[in-house]
Short mmCIF file of C-alpha atoms and ligand atoms in Angstrom, two decimals:
data_model
loop_
_atom_site.label_atom_id
_atom_site.label_comp_id
_atom_site.label_asym_id
_atom_site.label_seq_id
_atom_site.Cartn_x
_atom_site.Cartn_y
_atom_site.Cartn_z
CA MET F 882 31.53 -2.66 -2.76
CA ALA F 883 33.45 -2.25 -6.30
CA THR F 884 31.16 -1.18 -9.00
CA SER F 885 32.29 -4.20 -11.34
CA GLN F 886 30.58 -6.54 -8.68
CA VAL F 887 27.26 -4.82 -8.69
CA THR F 888 24.58 -6.59 -10.81
CA ARG F 889 22.85 -4.11 -13.14
CA TYR F 890 19.23 -4.47 -13.58
CA ASN F 891 17.10 -3.66 -16.68
CA ASN F 892 13.53 -2.59 -17.49
CA TYR F 893 11.15 -5.21 -18.84
CA ILE F 894 9.21 -4.12 -21.82
CA GLY F 895 7.53 -6.02 -24.75
CA GLY F 896 8.73 -9.21 -23.06
CA GLN F 897 12.49 -8.25 -23.18
CA TRP F 898 14.80 -6.93 -20.46
CA VAL F 899 16.11 -3.59 -21.91
CA GLU F 900 18.20 -1.05 -20.91
CA ALA F 901 16.76 2.57 -20.65
CA GLY F 902 17.18 4.96 -23.80
CA THR F 903 18.60 7.48 -21.30
CA GLY F 904 21.72 5.44 -20.96
CA ARG F 905 21.82 6.25 -17.40
CA THR F 906 21.47 3.88 -14.20
CA TYR F 907 21.40 4.47 -10.11
CA SER F 908 22.45 2.33 -7.39
CA ILE F 909 20.43 1.52 -4.43
CA TYR F 910 22.21 0.66 -0.92
CA ASN F 911 21.19 -1.52 2.14
CA PRO F 912 19.57 0.72 4.78
CA ALA F 913 20.96 -1.42 7.68
CA SER F 914 24.61 -1.17 5.92
CA LYS F 915 24.42 2.00 4.00
CA ASP F 916 27.77 1.63 2.02
CA THR F 917 26.63 -1.74 0.60
CA VAL F 918 25.29 -1.47 -2.87
CA LEU F 919 22.79 -3.86 -3.74
CA GLY F 920 22.06 -3.29 -7.47
CA GLU F 921 21.98 -0.69 -10.15
CA PHE F 922 19.04 -0.13 -11.88
CA GLN F 923 17.82 2.05 -14.97
CA THR F 924 17.27 5.41 -14.77
CA SER F 925 14.38 5.58 -17.16
CA GLY F 926 12.94 8.62 -19.16
CA VAL F 927 9.79 9.64 -20.55
CA GLU F 928 10.41 7.83 -24.10
CA ASP F 929 11.06 4.27 -21.95
CA ALA F 930 7.64 5.05 -20.31
CA LEU F 931 6.11 5.41 -23.33
CA LYS F 932 7.37 2.41 -25.23
CA ALA F 933 6.43 0.26 -22.46
CA VAL F 934 2.76 1.84 -22.98
CA ASP F 935 2.98 0.92 -26.65
CA ALA F 936 4.15 -2.56 -25.90
CA ALA F 937 1.21 -2.93 -23.24
CA GLN F 938 -1.20 -1.26 -26.19
CA GLU F 939 -0.01 -3.96 -28.61
CA ALA F 940 -0.65 -6.88 -26.09
CA LEU F 941 -3.96 -5.70 -25.23
CA ALA F 942 -6.26 -7.26 -27.75
CA GLY F 943 -4.56 -10.73 -26.93
CA TRP F 944 -4.96 -10.51 -23.36
CA ALA F 945 -8.27 -9.02 -23.02
CA GLY F 946 -9.56 -11.81 -25.62
CA THR F 947 -8.11 -14.74 -23.40
CA PRO F 948 -11.01 -15.95 -21.35
CA ALA F 949 -10.43 -14.97 -17.53
CA PRO F 950 -9.99 -18.60 -16.16
CA ILE F 951 -7.30 -18.85 -18.61
CA ARG F 952 -5.50 -15.66 -17.60
CA ALA F 953 -6.09 -17.06 -14.05
CA GLY F 954 -3.83 -19.97 -14.89
CA VAL F 955 -0.82 -17.38 -15.25
CA LEU F 956 -1.62 -16.13 -11.90
CA PHE F 957 -1.72 -19.81 -10.20
CA ARG F 958 1.77 -20.30 -11.68
CA ALA F 959 2.83 -17.22 -10.33
CA ILE F 960 1.72 -18.31 -6.92
CA GLU F 961 3.77 -21.38 -7.16
CA ILE F 962 7.00 -19.57 -8.24
CA LEU F 963 6.60 -16.99 -5.17
CA ARG F 964 6.27 -20.10 -3.14
CA GLN F 965 9.25 -21.50 -4.03
CA ARG F 966 11.32 -18.46 -3.87
CA GLY F 967 9.57 -16.80 -1.02
CA ASP F 968 12.96 -16.97 1.28
CA ASP F 969 14.75 -15.24 -1.44
CA ILE F 970 12.24 -12.42 -2.26
CA ALA F 971 11.66 -12.02 1.65
CA ARG F 972 15.31 -11.28 2.29
CA THR F 973 15.57 -8.86 -0.82
CA ILE F 974 12.92 -6.66 0.76
CA THR F 975 14.50 -6.90 4.15
CA LEU F 976 17.85 -5.77 2.32
CA GLU F 977 16.50 -3.22 0.14
CA GLU F 978 13.79 -1.72 2.27
CA GLY F 979 14.94 -2.65 6.01
CA LYS F 980 12.07 -4.19 7.46
CA PRO F 981 12.50 -7.59 9.70
CA LEU F 982 12.69 -10.68 7.67
CA SER F 983 9.39 -12.04 9.47
CA ASP F 984 7.72 -8.95 8.30
CA ALA F 985 9.09 -9.32 4.79
CA GLN F 986 7.96 -12.96 4.78
CA GLY F 987 4.66 -11.91 5.79
CA GLU F 988 4.48 -9.50 2.95
CA VAL F 989 5.25 -12.32 0.60
CA LYS F 990 2.63 -14.44 1.89
CA ARG F 991 0.15 -11.67 1.60
CA ALA F 992 0.90 -11.11 -2.01
CA MET F 993 0.20 -14.80 -2.81
CA ASN F 994 -2.97 -14.71 -0.92
CA ILE F 995 -3.89 -11.84 -3.14
CA MET F 996 -2.78 -13.40 -6.30
CA GLU F 997 -5.05 -16.69 -5.20
CA TYR F 998 -7.90 -14.41 -4.70
CA ALA F 999 -7.55 -12.62 -7.82
CA ALA F 1000 -6.91 -15.97 -9.73
CA GLY F 1001 -10.28 -17.19 -8.33
CA GLU F 1002 -12.11 -14.03 -9.71
CA GLY F 1003 -11.19 -15.49 -13.16
CA ARG F 1004 -14.15 -18.06 -12.83
CA ARG F 1005 -16.66 -15.27 -11.02
CA MET F 1006 -16.04 -11.70 -12.22
CA PHE F 1007 -19.95 -11.64 -11.77
CA GLY F 1008 -22.45 -9.42 -13.98
CA TYR F 1009 -25.81 -9.65 -13.39
CA THR F 1010 -29.12 -10.17 -15.27
CA THR F 1011 -32.50 -8.31 -14.47
CA PRO F 1012 -35.99 -8.54 -16.20
CA SER F 1013 -36.22 -6.28 -18.99
CA GLU F 1014 -39.32 -3.62 -19.23
CA LEU F 1015 -40.14 -5.03 -22.68
CA PRO F 1016 -41.09 -8.65 -23.72
CA ASP F 1017 -38.66 -10.68 -25.62
CA THR F 1018 -35.90 -8.83 -24.47
CA VAL F 1019 -32.68 -9.74 -22.30
CA ALA F 1020 -30.76 -7.50 -20.26
CA TYR F 1021 -27.64 -8.14 -18.52
CA THR F 1022 -24.10 -6.79 -17.56
CA VAL F 1023 -20.55 -8.02 -18.48
CA ARG F 1024 -17.30 -6.76 -17.43
CA ARG F 1025 -14.63 -5.42 -20.01
CA PRO F 1026 -11.12 -4.28 -18.99
CA LEU F 1027 -10.14 -0.80 -18.91
CA GLY F 1028 -7.20 -1.28 -21.45
CA VAL F 1029 -3.73 -0.24 -20.67
CA VAL F 1030 -3.25 0.61 -17.01
CA ALA F 1031 -0.60 2.16 -14.95
CA ILE F 1032 0.59 0.98 -11.53
CA ILE F 1033 2.57 3.30 -9.60
CA THR F 1034 3.75 2.19 -6.15
CA PRO F 1035 5.63 3.34 -2.82
CA TRP F 1036 8.53 1.60 -1.23
CA ASN F 1037 7.25 0.54 2.01
CA PHE F 1038 5.68 -2.54 0.77
CA PRO F 1039 7.46 -3.21 -2.39
CA ILE F 1040 6.00 -6.62 -3.20
CA ALA F 1041 2.41 -6.67 -1.58
CA ILE F 1042 1.27 -3.37 -2.83
CA PRO F 1043 2.27 -4.27 -6.40
CA ALA F 1044 0.87 -7.44 -6.30
CA TRP F 1045 -2.53 -6.45 -4.96
CA LYS F 1046 -2.70 -3.77 -7.98
CA ILE F 1047 -1.23 -6.17 -10.55
CA ALA F 1048 -3.23 -9.46 -9.68
CA PRO F 1049 -6.55 -7.90 -10.31
CA ALA F 1050 -5.53 -5.93 -13.21
CA LEU F 1051 -4.27 -9.02 -15.13
CA ILE F 1052 -7.40 -11.17 -14.05
CA CYS F 1053 -9.76 -8.38 -15.56
CA GLY F 1054 -7.91 -8.42 -19.07
CA ASN F 1055 -5.76 -5.20 -18.76
CA THR F 1056 -2.60 -4.78 -19.82
CA ILE F 1057 0.34 -3.21 -17.50
CA VAL F 1058 3.12 -0.54 -17.20
CA PHE F 1059 4.41 -1.23 -13.47
CA LYS F 1060 6.59 1.91 -12.02
CA PRO F 1061 7.87 0.95 -8.76
CA ALA F 1062 9.41 3.44 -6.12
CA SER F 1063 12.70 4.30 -7.21
CA ALA F 1064 14.01 3.32 -3.42
CA THR F 1065 12.81 -0.50 -4.35
CA PRO F 1066 13.41 -1.33 -7.62
CA TRP F 1067 15.14 -4.82 -6.52
CA SER F 1068 12.02 -6.26 -5.41
CA ALA F 1069 10.15 -5.15 -8.52
CA VAL F 1070 12.33 -6.84 -10.71
CA LYS F 1071 12.00 -9.94 -8.70
CA LEU F 1072 8.27 -9.63 -8.89
CA MET F 1073 8.34 -8.98 -12.81
CA GLU F 1074 10.65 -12.38 -13.09
CA VAL F 1075 7.78 -14.24 -11.26
CA PHE F 1076 5.29 -13.14 -13.72
CA GLU F 1077 7.88 -13.54 -16.71
CA GLU F 1078 8.30 -17.45 -15.99
CA ALA F 1079 4.80 -17.64 -14.99
CA GLY F 1080 4.08 -17.27 -18.63
CA LEU F 1081 2.66 -14.07 -19.19
CA PRO F 1082 2.83 -13.12 -22.99
CA PRO F 1083 5.04 -10.32 -23.98
CA GLY F 1084 3.76 -7.06 -23.57
CA VAL F 1085 1.07 -7.77 -21.00
CA MET F 1086 3.00 -6.58 -18.07
CA ASN F 1087 6.01 -4.12 -18.36
CA MET F 1088 8.20 -2.72 -15.74
CA VAL F 1089 10.14 0.70 -15.95
CA THR F 1090 12.31 2.01 -13.19
CA GLY F 1091 13.10 5.70 -12.88
CA PRO F 1092 11.79 9.02 -11.37
CA GLY F 1093 8.04 9.41 -10.77
CA ALA F 1094 8.27 12.96 -11.98
CA SER F 1095 9.09 11.94 -15.39
CA VAL F 1096 8.49 8.20 -15.86
CA GLY F 1097 5.24 8.16 -13.61
CA ASN F 1098 3.97 11.23 -15.01
CA ALA F 1099 4.60 10.28 -18.61
CA LEU F 1100 2.17 7.23 -17.68
CA VAL F 1101 -0.23 9.53 -15.93
CA GLU F 1102 -0.46 11.69 -19.12
CA SER F 1103 -0.35 9.06 -21.88
CA PRO F 1104 -3.73 8.86 -23.86
CA LEU F 1105 -3.38 5.25 -24.24
CA VAL F 1106 -3.37 4.68 -20.51
CA LYS F 1107 -6.81 4.39 -19.28
CA GLY F 1108 -6.72 3.44 -15.66
CA ILE F 1109 -4.29 4.58 -13.10
CA SER F 1110 -3.85 2.60 -9.67
CA PHE F 1111 -1.45 4.53 -7.21
CA THR F 1112 -0.34 4.35 -3.75
CA GLY F 1113 1.97 6.76 -1.91
CA SER F 1114 1.88 9.97 -0.38
CA THR F 1115 -1.30 12.33 -0.17
CA GLU F 1116 0.65 14.99 -1.97
CA ILE F 1117 1.60 13.05 -4.95
CA GLY F 1118 -1.66 11.20 -5.15
CA THR F 1119 -3.76 14.51 -5.18
CA GLY F 1120 -1.85 15.70 -8.13
CA ILE F 1121 -2.29 12.52 -9.90
CA TYR F 1122 -5.99 12.28 -9.24
CA ALA F 1123 -6.45 16.02 -10.63
CA GLN F 1124 -4.25 15.17 -13.70
CA GLY F 1125 -6.07 11.79 -14.24
CA ALA F 1126 -9.57 13.11 -13.84
CA GLY F 1127 -9.08 16.28 -16.41
CA LEU F 1128 -7.89 13.31 -18.81
CA LEU F 1129 -11.13 11.16 -17.82
CA LYS F 1130 -9.20 8.35 -16.79
CA LYS F 1131 -10.07 5.98 -14.05
CA VAL F 1132 -7.96 6.72 -11.13
CA GLN F 1133 -7.70 5.18 -7.64
CA CYS F 1134 -5.15 6.66 -5.06
CA GLU F 1135 -4.18 5.17 -1.66
CA MET F 1136 -2.48 7.47 0.39
CA GLY F 1137 -1.21 8.71 3.54
CA GLY F 1138 -2.47 8.16 7.54
CA LYS F 1139 -2.27 9.40 10.81
CA ASN F 1140 -4.16 6.40 12.42
CA ALA F 1141 -5.40 6.38 16.03
CA VAL F 1142 -6.15 3.89 18.72
CA ILE F 1143 -8.67 4.75 21.13
CA LEU F 1144 -8.29 2.97 24.42
CA LEU F 1145 -11.06 3.07 26.83
CA ALA F 1146 -11.10 2.75 30.52
CA ASP F 1147 -12.40 -0.93 30.46
CA ALA F 1148 -10.40 -2.37 27.82
CA ASP F 1149 -7.96 -5.37 28.35
CA LEU F 1150 -4.86 -3.33 28.88
CA ASP F 1151 -2.54 -6.25 28.09
CA LYS F 1152 -3.92 -6.74 24.78
CA ALA F 1153 -4.27 -3.14 23.82
CA LEU F 1154 -0.35 -2.33 24.61
CA GLY F 1155 0.63 -5.42 22.50
CA GLY F 1156 -1.42 -3.90 19.64
CA ILE F 1157 -0.50 -0.42 20.06
CA ILE F 1158 3.19 -1.28 20.31
CA GLN F 1159 3.13 -3.42 17.15
CA GLY F 1160 1.32 -0.86 15.57
CA ALA F 1161 3.49 2.15 16.40
CA PHE F 1162 6.98 0.51 16.11
CA GLY F 1163 6.61 -2.50 14.15
CA SER F 1164 8.07 -2.11 10.46
CA THR F 1165 9.52 0.94 12.05
CA GLY F 1166 6.32 2.93 11.78
CA GLN F 1167 6.57 2.60 7.76
CA ARG F 1168 3.19 1.32 7.46
CA CYS F 1169 0.44 3.67 6.08
CA THR F 1170 -1.82 1.62 8.59
CA ALA F 1171 0.80 2.12 11.58
CA THR F 1172 -0.49 3.44 14.75
CA SER F 1173 0.97 7.05 15.27
CA ARG F 1174 -1.80 8.37 17.75
CA VAL F 1175 -3.13 6.74 20.87
CA ILE F 1176 -6.16 8.47 22.81
CA VAL F 1177 -6.34 6.97 26.09
CA GLU F 1178 -9.18 7.44 28.46
CA GLU F 1179 -8.34 9.64 31.69
CA PRO F 1180 -8.74 6.92 34.46
CA ILE F 1181 -6.26 4.59 32.98
CA TYR F 1182 -3.93 7.16 31.48
CA ASP F 1183 -0.99 6.96 33.98
CA GLN F 1184 -0.91 3.25 34.29
CA PHE F 1185 -0.99 3.17 30.41
CA MET F 1186 1.94 5.51 30.05
CA GLU F 1187 3.80 3.57 32.58
CA GLU F 1188 3.54 0.14 31.11
CA LEU F 1189 3.81 1.51 27.67
CA ILE F 1190 7.26 2.92 28.44
CA ASP F 1191 8.27 -0.23 30.07
CA ARG F 1192 7.52 -2.48 27.09
CA THR F 1193 8.73 -0.02 24.50
CA SER F 1194 12.20 0.01 26.42
CA LYS F 1195 12.62 -3.68 25.99
CA LEU F 1196 12.24 -3.59 21.99
CA LYS F 1197 15.29 -4.80 20.21
CA ILE F 1198 16.94 -2.22 17.55
CA GLY F 1199 18.70 -3.87 14.97
CA ASP F 1200 19.19 -5.30 11.27
CA GLY F 1201 16.30 -6.69 9.94
CA LEU F 1202 17.89 -10.03 9.09
CA ASP F 1203 18.27 -10.56 12.82
CA PRO F 1204 15.43 -12.64 13.90
CA GLU F 1205 15.40 -11.12 17.34
CA VAL F 1206 14.85 -7.64 16.17
CA ASP F 1207 11.64 -5.77 16.69
CA VAL F 1208 12.59 -2.38 15.38
CA SER F 1209 14.77 -2.28 12.12
CA PRO F 1210 16.37 0.73 10.17
CA LEU F 1211 14.48 3.63 8.29
CA ALA F 1212 14.40 2.93 4.76
CA SER F 1213 16.49 5.43 3.53
CA LYS F 1214 18.58 8.51 4.32
CA SER F 1215 15.84 10.80 3.43
CA GLN F 1216 13.26 9.09 5.48
CA PHE F 1217 15.77 9.00 8.45
CA ASP F 1218 16.13 12.79 7.87
CA ILE F 1219 12.35 13.55 7.85
CA VAL F 1220 11.77 11.59 11.02
CA MET F 1221 14.34 13.20 13.01
CA GLU F 1222 13.06 16.66 11.81
CA TYR F 1223 9.51 15.66 13.08
CA ILE F 1224 11.09 14.71 16.21
CA GLY F 1225 12.89 18.16 16.73
CA MET F 1226 9.71 19.72 15.60
CA GLY F 1227 7.71 18.15 18.43
CA THR F 1228 9.95 19.38 21.02
CA GLU F 1229 10.18 22.64 19.61
CA GLU F 1230 6.13 22.86 19.45
CA GLY F 1231 6.18 22.12 23.15
CA ALA F 1232 5.23 18.43 23.53
CA ASP F 1233 6.68 16.34 26.18
CA LEU F 1234 9.23 13.79 24.55
CA VAL F 1235 8.71 11.15 27.21
CA TYR F 1236 10.75 8.31 25.34
CA GLY F 1237 13.56 7.97 22.62
CA GLY F 1238 13.92 10.81 20.39
CA ASN F 1239 17.60 9.95 19.40
CA SER F 1240 19.17 8.12 16.47
CA VAL F 1241 21.06 5.04 17.74
CA THR F 1242 24.63 4.89 16.98
CA GLY F 1243 27.72 3.13 17.84
CA GLY F 1244 28.65 -0.24 16.14
CA ILE F 1245 26.29 -1.67 13.68
CA TYR F 1246 24.13 1.20 14.56
CA ASP F 1247 26.60 3.51 12.71
CA GLN F 1248 26.07 1.67 9.49
CA GLY F 1249 22.46 2.11 9.37
CA TYR F 1250 19.43 4.50 9.75
CA TYR F 1251 18.33 3.77 13.12
CA ILE F 1252 15.97 5.83 15.19
CA GLU F 1253 14.92 4.88 18.93
CA PRO F 1254 11.15 4.12 19.35
CA THR F 1255 9.74 7.73 20.31
CA ILE F 1256 6.94 8.71 22.55
CA PHE F 1257 5.48 12.30 22.61
CA THR F 1258 2.70 13.16 25.39
CA GLY F 1259 1.34 16.56 25.82
CA VAL F 1260 0.76 16.98 22.52
CA GLY F 1261 -1.63 19.78 21.20
CA LEU F 1262 -4.10 18.99 18.42
CA ASP F 1263 -2.90 21.81 16.31
CA MET F 1264 0.75 20.81 16.37
CA ARG F 1265 2.31 19.28 13.34
CA ILE F 1266 3.32 16.24 15.04
CA ALA F 1267 -0.45 15.88 15.60
CA GLN F 1268 -1.69 16.55 12.47
CA GLU F 1269 0.92 15.31 9.82
CA GLU F 1270 2.01 11.66 8.62
CA ILE F 1271 5.47 10.99 10.20
CA PHE F 1272 5.82 7.55 8.64
CA GLY F 1273 8.63 6.25 11.42
CA PRO F 1274 8.60 4.89 14.91
CA VAL F 1275 6.91 8.12 16.53
CA LEU F 1276 3.69 7.52 18.62
CA THR F 1277 1.70 11.01 20.20
CA VAL F 1278 -0.28 10.03 23.13
CA PHE F 1279 -3.67 11.97 23.88
CA LYS F 1280 -5.87 12.02 26.93
CA ALA F 1281 -9.61 11.91 26.63
CA ASN F 1282 -12.46 12.64 28.84
CA ASP F 1283 -14.70 9.90 27.31
CA LEU F 1284 -15.50 8.14 24.22
CA GLN F 1285 -16.96 11.27 22.38
CA ASP F 1286 -13.99 13.11 23.29
CA ALA F 1287 -11.66 10.45 21.96
CA ILE F 1288 -13.62 10.15 18.71
CA GLN F 1289 -13.40 14.06 18.18
CA ILE F 1290 -9.80 13.89 18.70
CA SER F 1291 -9.64 10.64 16.33
CA ASN F 1292 -11.34 12.74 13.59
CA SER F 1293 -9.41 15.84 14.11
CA VAL F 1294 -6.99 15.15 11.11
CA LYS F 1295 -7.30 15.43 7.46
CA PHE F 1296 -6.47 11.52 7.17
CA GLY F 1297 -8.85 8.65 7.62
CA LEU F 1298 -7.27 5.23 6.91
CA SER F 1299 -7.41 3.16 9.61
CA SER F 1300 -8.56 3.30 13.22
CA SER F 1301 -8.89 1.15 16.45
CA VAL F 1302 -10.76 1.07 19.55
CA TYR F 1303 -9.93 -1.19 22.72
CA THR F 1304 -13.14 -1.74 24.93
CA LYS F 1305 -15.26 -4.65 26.15
CA ASP F 1306 -18.38 -2.39 26.03
CA LEU F 1307 -20.45 -3.24 22.85
CA THR F 1308 -22.58 -0.28 23.04
CA GLN F 1309 -19.36 2.08 22.89
CA ALA F 1310 -17.62 -0.23 20.21
CA PHE F 1311 -20.69 0.48 17.81
CA GLU F 1312 -20.76 4.17 18.66
CA TYR F 1313 -17.40 4.40 17.49
CA ILE F 1314 -17.50 2.21 14.45
CA ASN F 1315 -20.64 4.57 13.45
CA THR F 1316 -18.99 7.85 13.88
CA VAL F 1317 -15.05 7.30 13.56
CA GLU F 1318 -13.64 8.68 10.13
CA ALA F 1319 -11.61 5.88 8.64
CA GLY F 1320 -12.06 3.54 5.85
CA MET F 1321 -10.76 0.60 7.97
CA VAL F 1322 -12.12 0.09 11.44
CA HIS F 1323 -10.73 -2.15 13.94
CA VAL F 1324 -12.23 -3.28 17.51
CA ASN F 1325 -9.87 -4.70 19.81
CA ALA F 1326 -7.06 -5.31 17.16
CA PRO F 1327 -4.40 -3.35 15.92
CA THR F 1328 -4.68 -0.60 13.23
CA LEU F 1329 -2.63 -2.74 10.92
CA GLY F 1330 -3.33 -4.66 8.06
CA GLY F 1331 -6.34 -6.39 6.53
CA GLU F 1332 -7.38 -9.50 4.58
CA VAL F 1333 -7.30 -9.64 1.13
CA HIS F 1334 -10.90 -10.45 0.14
CA LEU F 1335 -12.12 -7.44 1.98
CA PRO F 1336 -11.83 -3.74 0.69
CA PHE F 1337 -8.87 -1.95 1.74
CA GLY F 1338 -8.39 2.00 1.73
CA GLY F 1339 -9.25 5.13 3.26
CA LEU F 1340 -11.51 8.46 3.62
CA LYS F 1341 -10.65 12.02 3.40
CA SER F 1342 -7.14 12.47 2.48
CA SER F 1343 -6.11 8.88 2.80
CA GLY F 1344 -8.17 7.58 -0.11
CA VAL F 1345 -9.96 8.36 -3.34
CA GLY F 1346 -11.38 6.36 -6.10
CA HIS F 1347 -12.31 2.92 -5.56
CA ARG F 1348 -11.10 0.95 -2.72
CA GLU F 1349 -8.47 -1.92 -3.50
CA GLN F 1350 -8.40 -5.60 -2.79
CA GLY F 1351 -11.59 -7.92 -2.78
CA THR F 1352 -14.36 -7.38 -5.22
CA GLU F 1353 -13.82 -3.61 -5.20
CA ALA F 1354 -10.61 -4.37 -7.21
CA VAL F 1355 -12.36 -6.00 -9.87
CA ALA F 1356 -14.91 -3.08 -10.11
CA PHE F 1357 -11.99 -0.77 -10.37
CA PHE F 1358 -9.89 -2.63 -12.97
CA SER F 1359 -13.06 -3.19 -15.22
CA GLU F 1360 -15.84 -1.22 -17.13
CA VAL F 1361 -19.42 -2.44 -16.80
CA ILE F 1362 -21.17 -2.86 -19.91
CA THR F 1363 -25.17 -2.92 -20.10
CA VAL F 1364 -26.34 -5.20 -22.73
CA TYR F 1365 -29.91 -5.59 -24.14
CA ILE F 1366 -31.14 -8.35 -26.63
CA ASP F 1367 -34.24 -7.94 -28.26
CA HIS F 1368 -35.07 -11.56 -29.36
CA ALA F 1369 -38.70 -10.67 -30.61
CA ALA F 1370 -39.92 -12.32 -33.83
CA SER F 1371 -40.91 -9.15 -35.55
CA ALA F 1372 -40.63 -5.44 -35.57
CA ARG F 1373 -42.48 -3.63 -32.43
CA GLU F 1374 -43.21 -0.23 -31.33
CA ARG F 1375 -40.19 0.98 -28.97
CA ALA F 1376 -40.55 3.41 -25.95
CA ARG F 1377 -39.25 6.59 -26.81
CA PHE F 1378 -36.99 7.75 -23.90
CA ILE F 1379 -33.41 8.46 -23.77
P1 NDP T 2601 5.57 9.00 -2.95
O1 NDP T 2601 4.03 9.68 -3.25
O2 NDP T 2601 6.71 9.80 -2.95
O3 NDP T 2601 5.64 8.19 -4.23
C1 NDP T 2601 4.99 6.86 -4.54
C2 NDP T 2601 5.22 6.54 -6.13
O4 NDP T 2601 4.83 7.73 -6.70
C3 NDP T 2601 6.64 6.21 -6.32
O5 NDP T 2601 6.71 5.21 -7.40
C4 NDP T 2601 7.15 7.50 -7.04
O6 NDP T 2601 8.33 7.32 -7.91
C5 NDP T 2601 5.86 7.91 -7.90
N1 NDP T 2601 5.71 9.32 -8.11
C6 NDP T 2601 6.40 10.51 -7.74
N2 NDP T 2601 6.06 11.58 -8.30
C7 NDP T 2601 5.05 11.07 -9.44
C8 NDP T 2601 4.57 12.12 -10.25
N3 NDP T 2601 4.70 13.14 -10.17
N4 NDP T 2601 3.84 11.50 -11.10
C9 NDP T 2601 3.68 10.00 -10.95
N5 NDP T 2601 4.41 9.24 -10.17
C10 NDP T 2601 4.97 9.78 -9.19
O7 NDP T 2601 5.25 7.95 -1.83
P2 NDP T 2601 6.35 6.90 -1.07
O8 NDP T 2601 7.10 6.11 -2.16
O9 NDP T 2601 7.22 8.06 0.08
O10 NDP T 2601 5.35 6.17 0.09
C11 NDP T 2601 5.06 6.37 1.14
C12 NDP T 2601 3.77 7.08 1.30
O11 NDP T 2601 2.89 5.77 0.79
C13 NDP T 2601 3.32 7.32 2.51
O12 NDP T 2601 2.31 8.40 2.49
C14 NDP T 2601 2.31 6.06 2.89
O13 NDP T 2601 1.32 6.34 3.91
C15 NDP T 2601 1.76 5.90 1.58
N6 NDP T 2601 1.05 4.47 1.52
C16 NDP T 2601 -0.36 4.46 1.60
C17 NDP T 2601 -0.88 3.26 1.43
C18 NDP T 2601 -2.35 3.10 1.49
O14 NDP T 2601 -2.83 2.16 1.11
N7 NDP T 2601 -3.16 4.01 1.77
C19 NDP T 2601 -0.05 1.86 1.62
C20 NDP T 2601 1.30 2.25 1.64
C21 NDP T 2601 1.86 3.54 1.63
P3 NDP T 2601 9.75 7.88 -7.03
O15 NDP T 2601 9.92 6.71 -6.04
O16 NDP T 2601 10.44 7.79 -8.31
O17 NDP T 2601 9.62 9.33 -6.67
#
């Protein structure tokens, strides 16, 4: 596509769409049509990030002083705008990230649900009152915003993840600098436009595109930024958490996963297969909650493998805009390379490649980053494909003697985001619930997803800091202030502790 036809998008700072001070831009391409430029975006630098922080700081007093139910009005308007533009925004997600259009539509719906829940918090955001140990004294708690918060997000849910951070941050009275993933700035611009049109005052939310190492890092380091909400890789999140802690900031990091399904011999096999295939290959395995391991109880292993391969072979691979497609392209060349490298590594490590393993080529496939759904068996627990997050359509299958053995395999990784068991036995289900190391636990359902009014997040290397969504999000994006009011008519002796 000729450069002259490409739309250039700016940063949003202090209520204005502005170019980066660096004078540089970069282009993004459609992963299903890799020569098609989708847009040109600002390659911002540290100065741009700091300008956005200043704008957010300037807007803070006004927004923090706006009653929460009035702040909620902006979110309700944003929901309406998202509803009107849902189809266009879903298409943008598919063009930019590659996921099937139905997944993108689901993502937009999820963002709307999150905003609805957060807007409702504008009329709750409970503190509590409690009896004081002194007479004529009232003791209660209130919530106050943190101040300016940085929102740093990954590319795989370019609307829903920003929304589930931005909406609670706004309702709690914080002002925001939003740094989207460099791979998905187009969706971010569209989300920013929604909030602008919903009537957010200038400076309350700012958006700066550009490299994490400079723009993101400047936000983490800025003394004016009091809270950091990050979702992304464990490697980057660990660094941000350490940096933020050193500066005494409130930090939440949602990171990688290596999620396992445990399949017990008594399970409904048909139901389990549906959930496993959706979890492993839906959204091309590029979900933090994707199923990347299945641990199967020995008596049903052979039957399971036969049906797994049969059903996987029927999945349709193609452009996410095609409504018939089950498995769309990887989101980028770098993601494609990483996944192909892991597939090669699995074979070299001695695992058995029993299905897929190739890039898909010829015809439309030459235009995109397509990889076959891939299945490994005979995987050793010490292999890298057993331990590391691959973030692609690659499933590793393990055999277990019984539930205890399966839980041990499930817990043998450093991650602990999501997990699932398929069984009809309540005793086994509860043993699993009580011992599996994961922040989100499913019974007879895929490892995917979650509802917006319930906490979302992981244990171990998958998450640190507060959970996201539900009331936990309000807990993260606010400080609790304790208030004591002495309304006694005259002076009195006070207790002499702390
Ligand atoms: P990255 O960690 O590479 O990037 C995440 C964000 O951090 C991007 O905006 C990135 O910017 C930015 N960043 C990079 N370096 C720095 C830095 N030094 N300081 C501040 N910010 C920085 O993750 P991906 O975008 O590749 O996303 C995929 C990962 O996200 C997977 O590991 C996946 O599991 C995880 N994830 C976790 C979820 C959860 O809830 N647990 C949900 C969804 C995804 P830039 O793009 O410019 O590099």
